[in-house]
Structures are given as structure tokens and as C-alpha cells.
Amino acid sequence: MARRRTRGPLVQVTHRLSGALLVLFATVLIVYIGRDGYHDNADESVGLLDAVYYATVTLSTTGYGDLVPQSDGARLVNVLLVTPLRVLFLIILVGTTLEALTERTREEWRLSRWRSTLRYHTVVVGYGTKGRFALQSLCATGLKKEHVIVIDPNPSSVDAATADGYAGVVGDATRSEVLLHAEIRWAKQIVIATKRDDTAALVSLSARQLNPGARIVAAVREEENASLLRQSGADSVITSASAAGRLLGLSCLSPGAVAVMDDLIQQGSGLDLVERPVVKGEVGNHVRDVEGLVISVLRGHRVLAYDLPEASPLRLTDRLITIARTTPVRET
């Protein structure tokens, strides 16, 4: 859910304060110009400081009575000018408070209502390059942006996420209260794309404790830390450094193969890797007799290549990894 961009509270207060000071200055000027029509019980004369004092206590509706309009002209000016300015001054000050309270109440009500209906959503920890491209792939396959919450400790990253149409939470995802604020207990899947491997491990551990049933996928920089992430609760771990190195080596040997790999990992257009269950009509068939290009069979925790003898016949509990041509998913 994208948040509507509004002026910051400091800007709003500054504008309101400027308006209030302008009203105060106008009142001081009016009183000082007509100072001959005022009476001061202290020294019988009205100077600039007395005008400032009178304007201040009058606009704040305090009115001590020690400095009062005495002539008919001064009283008429008070009725026609000073009193409307007093009302305007109060509207500015009270309006600032009411606007802040109304906006905060509206925002809290909107977020509360949104969270009450949020179920089986996706939480992405880290909105750097990895987090953004992970979300692009997910949204290309049909994930709606309003079902995504981004967590990042950097406010500018969260602002970028909200500008892209996602809900954002600023905070350290290693802290349970931040994860709970993102409704982690109701999340369907969690993507961990932090900059540090140790941070990813802590986030994975905390997320798994709060949501034992969610699917957690994480990215690490170093291969040696992949096992740590799995022990921390991650279901899948992607090693970014080694994956990039393998693609670099493959590009030297077979540039065309790298182009195909790049097409496969860009979900939503061209050739896509698709995981689907075996339907009843396919049970008992050979892998090669199934519609589509099957490259692997998932049987329990095992991944069987399509050409292995034990991959066929297919079972009802199997899942197939296929290559299919797809078209981009359009947002509605």
C-alpha cells in the first residue's frame, strides 16, 4: 500500500507559525498607529513595547485590563480589526493542533484497518539492489504490491519503497518488535536481502521463531555462511558471490547459455522457470510424456533430473520444474 506524500510536520508547523507571527505583527502595527487612543494605567503613555504587550495579551485572549482602548476610534478599530485578527490567530494555533491530531488519527486508523485484513503477505527485509529485483520478479508473476511490506533501517530506502507502491517500515529487522510491526506472524513468505550475512542470520532466526510456517528465502555474500542461514531457519539460501562467479565463468565458455540463463531468471516475460504440482491425469506417466518442458521432479526433499530412471513414473505428490513461455502480468 503506497502512502500518500504530504508535507512534513516541521514544514506545516513553520507555515502556521509564520502566519501567526504575521497576525501578531499586524496587530502590533494597528495598535501602535492608533496609540493615542489607548490608555496605560502604568505611565499614561503607549509606546512600541506597550503595543507589543497589548497585541500579545489580546490575541491570546488573556486581557489583563491595564492597557485599554479609551477613545471611540480605538474601540472601533478593536471591533473591526483587532477582534477578527484575534479569531484568526486562534484558528491558526488551534487548527495546527487539530490538523496534526486528525492526520495522526486518520493514519493510525488506516494502518490499523489495513493490518487487520493483511494475511499471507510477503515481507522483504532490505530494499537495496537484491530486494528491489526480488520484488520485481515476484510482482511479474502476479504478486500485488499491496501485499508487500518492506523493512529497512534506512528511511530513504523505505521512502523509495513507498514511492514504488509498497508499504514500508523503518527499523532494524533483527528486533522482534519491528518484525511484529510488519505483521510477520501472518506472512506467507519472507525475503531477506540484507547487506551483511550476520544480519541475515539474525533476521532469519527471529522471523522463524515468530512465524514457524512461513517460507524464508535469504541471500548471503559468502558461501561459507549459507549453512548458518539454513540452521537459522531459512528454507532457501542464495549465495550472490558464487552465483555471479559461475555466470562469469559460463559467459566465457558459452555466451549464448548466459543469455538463456538471464532470460530464465527474469520472471514475467520470455522463458520462465515454473514450479507446478502433478495433476491427476499425469500420475503414472513418464516425464517425457508430460505437457511442457520438464527439467526436474521434486519428490519430497529430493530434486530428480528429468532423465533419471527414478523420476518416472510420476506420483501425485510430486512437483515439476518446467520451462514455459509467459507474457508479462499487467497490473490492474
XYZ file of C-alpha atoms in Angstrom:
332
model
C 0.000 0.000 0.000
C 1.562 3.263 -1.094
C 1.418 6.122 1.326
C 0.295 9.492 0.066
C 3.088 12.011 0.254
C 2.268 15.033 2.397
C 4.228 17.969 3.686
C 6.362 17.116 6.686
C 5.119 18.177 10.143
C 8.009 20.635 10.538
C 7.053 22.389 7.296
C 3.387 22.568 8.320
C 4.211 23.982 11.763
C 6.620 26.505 10.215
C 3.929 27.752 7.838
C 1.376 28.022 10.646
C 3.863 29.793 12.934
C 4.714 32.255 10.168
C 1.018 33.030 9.756
C 0.584 33.556 13.499
C 3.585 35.902 13.661
C 2.212 37.846 10.696
C -1.103 38.310 12.506
C 0.747 39.400 15.656
C 2.842 41.891 13.697
C -0.265 43.350 12.012
C -1.969 43.766 15.395
C 1.078 45.488 16.889
C 1.195 47.849 13.910
C -2.513 48.705 14.219
C -2.244 49.393 17.952
C 0.933 51.427 17.615
C -0.501 53.612 14.853
C -3.569 54.342 16.984
C -1.660 54.551 20.265
C -3.108 57.961 21.105
C -6.494 56.294 21.606
C -5.185 53.878 24.256
C -4.692 54.386 27.963
C -1.959 52.755 30.024
C -2.657 52.622 33.753
C 1.068 52.453 34.476
C 2.559 55.564 32.858
C -0.279 57.125 30.826
C 1.711 56.747 27.563
C 1.692 53.934 24.994
C 4.960 53.055 23.239
C 6.067 50.272 20.889
C 6.670 47.822 23.728
C 3.208 48.611 25.102
C 1.724 47.927 21.663
C 3.500 44.564 21.500
C 2.308 43.756 25.032
C -1.300 44.710 24.247
C -1.316 42.744 20.998
C 0.100 39.659 22.729
C -2.354 39.569 25.648
C -5.268 40.453 23.375
C -4.610 37.784 20.747
C -4.113 35.171 23.450
C -7.451 36.349 24.988
C -5.719 36.955 28.324
C -6.577 40.676 28.593
C -5.315 41.995 31.934
C -7.098 45.364 31.597
C -4.051 47.508 32.377
C -3.855 48.773 28.783
C -7.213 49.508 27.189
C -8.631 51.379 24.189
C -10.015 54.647 25.510
C -11.163 56.698 22.508
C -14.089 55.793 20.291
C -11.775 55.381 17.313
C -9.511 52.913 19.132
C -12.507 50.896 20.288
C -13.915 50.830 16.758
C -10.561 49.583 15.447
C -10.626 46.839 18.083
C -14.086 45.780 16.970
C -13.400 45.869 13.242
C -9.721 44.801 13.069
C -8.225 43.509 16.302
C -11.062 41.126 17.158
C -11.033 39.423 13.707
C -7.261 39.159 13.987
C -7.684 37.545 17.411
C -10.072 34.982 15.924
C -7.692 34.342 13.020
C -4.789 33.923 15.444
C -6.702 31.327 17.455
C -7.782 29.497 14.303
C -4.159 29.212 13.193
C -2.951 27.856 16.539
C -5.891 25.553 17.238
C -6.031 24.484 13.597
C -2.424 23.321 13.716
C -3.161 21.105 16.698
C -6.407 19.757 15.271
C -4.841 19.064 11.888
C -1.954 17.177 13.462
C -4.284 15.121 15.654
C -6.709 14.458 12.795
C -3.962 13.410 10.408
C -2.379 11.145 13.009
C -5.723 9.597 13.939
C -6.606 9.060 10.287
C -3.215 7.474 9.589
C -3.417 5.173 12.610
C -6.979 4.149 11.709
C -5.982 3.485 8.097
C -2.968 1.400 9.098
C -4.956 -0.466 11.750
C -7.686 -1.307 9.256
C -5.123 -2.330 6.653
C -3.222 -4.589 9.084
C -6.440 -6.228 10.292
C -7.076 -7.502 6.759
C -3.448 -8.282 5.903
C -2.884 -12.026 5.651
C -0.455 -14.238 3.751
C 1.601 -11.286 2.576
C 5.266 -11.006 1.641
C 7.838 -9.323 3.867
C 11.063 -8.128 2.242
C 13.924 -7.208 4.570
C 16.283 -4.815 2.809
C 15.414 -2.612 -0.143
C 18.766 -2.498 -1.873
C 19.517 -3.943 -5.292
C 18.719 -7.516 -4.244
C 15.475 -6.606 -2.515
C 14.212 -4.471 -5.399
C 14.931 -7.101 -8.056
C 13.431 -9.844 -5.889
C 10.200 -7.849 -5.682
C 10.249 -7.154 -9.394
C 10.386 -10.884 -10.064
C 7.593 -11.610 -7.582
C 5.331 -8.879 -8.931
C 5.987 -10.041 -12.510
C 4.383 -13.366 -11.601
C 1.248 -11.796 -10.120
C 2.094 -10.652 -6.576
C 0.151 -7.483 -5.759
C 2.079 -4.561 -4.337
C -0.452 -4.043 -1.557
C 0.506 -7.493 -0.242
C 4.143 -6.490 0.302
C 5.802 -4.878 3.317
C 9.410 -3.673 3.094
C 11.600 -3.360 6.189
C 14.787 -1.310 6.048
C 16.737 0.678 8.657
C 17.385 3.459 6.142
C 14.477 5.943 5.901
C 15.441 6.890 2.331
C 15.185 3.236 1.271
C 11.727 2.972 2.821
C 10.732 6.199 1.058
C 11.882 4.633 -2.230
C 9.829 1.518 -1.467
C 6.677 3.525 -0.710
C 7.248 5.554 -3.879
C 7.310 2.242 -5.778
C 3.944 1.288 -4.300
C 4.921 -0.872 -1.319
C 4.229 -0.397 2.373
C 7.356 0.405 4.345
C 8.571 0.009 7.919
C 11.684 1.838 9.113
C 13.618 -0.204 11.643
C 16.126 -2.919 12.444
C 14.653 -6.247 11.356
C 16.751 -8.133 13.911
C 14.413 -6.692 16.563
C 11.210 -8.618 17.169
C 9.062 -5.505 17.624
C 9.982 -4.306 14.134
C 9.060 -7.677 12.627
C 5.794 -7.696 14.561
C 5.041 -4.206 13.257
C 5.258 -5.708 9.748
C 2.757 -8.412 10.791
C 5.424 -11.105 10.348
C 3.238 -13.653 12.147
C 0.763 -13.619 9.251
C 3.306 -13.525 6.423
C 3.314 -16.235 3.776
C 6.900 -15.697 2.676
C 9.874 -13.678 3.868
C 12.685 -12.459 1.642
C 15.902 -11.498 3.443
C 18.139 -9.291 1.317
C 20.331 -7.535 3.855
C 23.825 -6.200 3.192
C 25.526 -8.297 5.892
C 25.429 -12.074 6.300
C 25.361 -11.930 10.104
C 22.364 -9.599 9.961
C 20.614 -12.003 7.601
C 21.190 -14.872 10.040
C 19.719 -12.915 12.975
C 16.710 -11.830 10.926
C 16.112 -15.396 9.772
C 16.306 -16.706 13.344
C 13.890 -14.077 14.675
C 11.475 -14.490 11.772
C 11.398 -18.272 12.137
C 10.622 -18.002 15.846
C 7.752 -15.593 15.187
C 6.378 -17.466 12.171
C 7.283 -21.169 12.030
C 5.195 -21.797 8.901
C 6.441 -19.036 6.594
C 8.779 -19.751 3.708
C 12.035 -17.892 4.255
C 14.492 -17.229 1.451
C 17.730 -15.381 2.093
C 20.724 -14.073 0.208
C 24.275 -14.245 1.540
C 27.508 -12.938 0.126
C 29.800 -15.767 1.167
C 29.273 -19.490 0.543
C 30.548 -20.421 3.996
C 27.644 -18.579 5.612
C 24.939 -20.435 3.690
C 24.796 -23.308 6.187
C 24.444 -20.805 9.033
C 21.398 -19.287 7.350
C 19.818 -22.717 6.902
C 20.414 -23.506 10.575
C 18.807 -20.174 11.440
C 15.587 -21.202 9.700
C 15.953 -20.198 6.046
C 14.358 -22.627 3.576
C 16.420 -21.443 0.609
C 19.746 -19.627 0.574
C 21.206 -17.907 -2.461
C 24.922 -17.112 -2.471
C 25.291 -13.961 -4.513
C 29.090 -14.006 -4.835
C 29.380 -17.606 -6.021
C 26.363 -17.285 -8.346
C 27.903 -14.242 -10.006
C 31.224 -16.058 -10.319
C 29.620 -19.064 -12.003
C 27.841 -16.825 -14.501
C 31.104 -15.037 -15.258
C 32.811 -18.330 -15.968
C 29.900 -19.570 -18.059
C 29.879 -16.356 -20.109
C 33.445 -17.056 -21.180
C 32.634 -20.605 -22.280
C 29.141 -20.095 -23.687
C 27.793 -16.542 -24.059
C 24.555 -17.882 -25.549
C 23.900 -20.032 -22.489
C 24.302 -16.994 -20.249
C 21.702 -15.146 -22.321
C 19.269 -18.026 -21.798
C 20.012 -18.082 -18.054
C 19.404 -14.349 -17.847
C 16.061 -14.838 -19.612
C 15.082 -17.644 -17.243
C 15.752 -15.660 -14.057
C 13.812 -12.633 -15.309
C 10.303 -13.680 -14.384
C 7.253 -12.487 -16.283
C 8.463 -12.432 -19.883
C 10.244 -14.748 -22.298
C 11.179 -18.120 -20.831
C 10.372 -18.707 -17.171
C 11.119 -21.444 -14.683
C 7.770 -22.604 -13.327
C 7.093 -24.956 -10.440
C 3.728 -26.720 -10.516
C 2.103 -29.801 -8.968
C 1.462 -33.027 -10.860
C -2.194 -33.254 -11.900
C -4.211 -36.463 -11.681
C -4.069 -37.065 -15.409
C -0.254 -37.134 -15.296
C 0.087 -39.653 -12.447
C 1.871 -42.784 -13.643
C 3.155 -41.137 -16.847
C 6.748 -40.811 -17.936
C 8.350 -37.379 -17.500
C 8.733 -37.002 -21.290
C 5.002 -37.602 -21.795
C 4.042 -34.576 -19.714
C 3.000 -31.369 -21.456
C 5.742 -28.756 -21.318
C 9.491 -28.980 -20.952
C 10.174 -30.682 -17.613
C 13.743 -30.338 -16.327
C 13.374 -31.664 -12.756
C 10.996 -33.545 -10.480
C 10.647 -32.566 -6.815
C 9.894 -35.631 -4.730
C 9.884 -34.892 -1.037
C 13.214 -33.203 -0.317
C 14.887 -34.677 -3.387
C 15.428 -32.954 -6.736
C 15.469 -35.524 -9.537
C 16.731 -34.669 -13.010
C 14.244 -35.455 -15.783
C 16.484 -38.174 -17.276
C 16.984 -40.197 -14.085
C 15.179 -43.563 -14.096
C 13.626 -42.959 -10.669
C 11.993 -39.699 -11.865
C 9.367 -41.769 -13.727
C 6.580 -42.733 -13.291
C 5.209 -39.526 -11.781
C 3.425 -39.535 -8.435
C 0.541 -37.375 -7.255
C 2.701 -35.785 -4.541
C 5.450 -34.784 -6.999
C 6.087 -31.263 -8.201
C 7.536 -30.404 -11.589
C 10.050 -27.748 -12.541
C 9.280 -26.748 -16.111
C 10.384 -24.165 -18.644
C 7.466 -22.245 -20.090
C 6.985 -19.144 -22.201
C 4.999 -16.497 -20.423
C 3.750 -12.979 -21.049
C 4.114 -10.049 -18.649
C 1.475 -9.719 -15.943
C -0.321 -6.400 -16.193
C -1.261 -4.580 -13.015
C -4.922 -3.831 -12.563
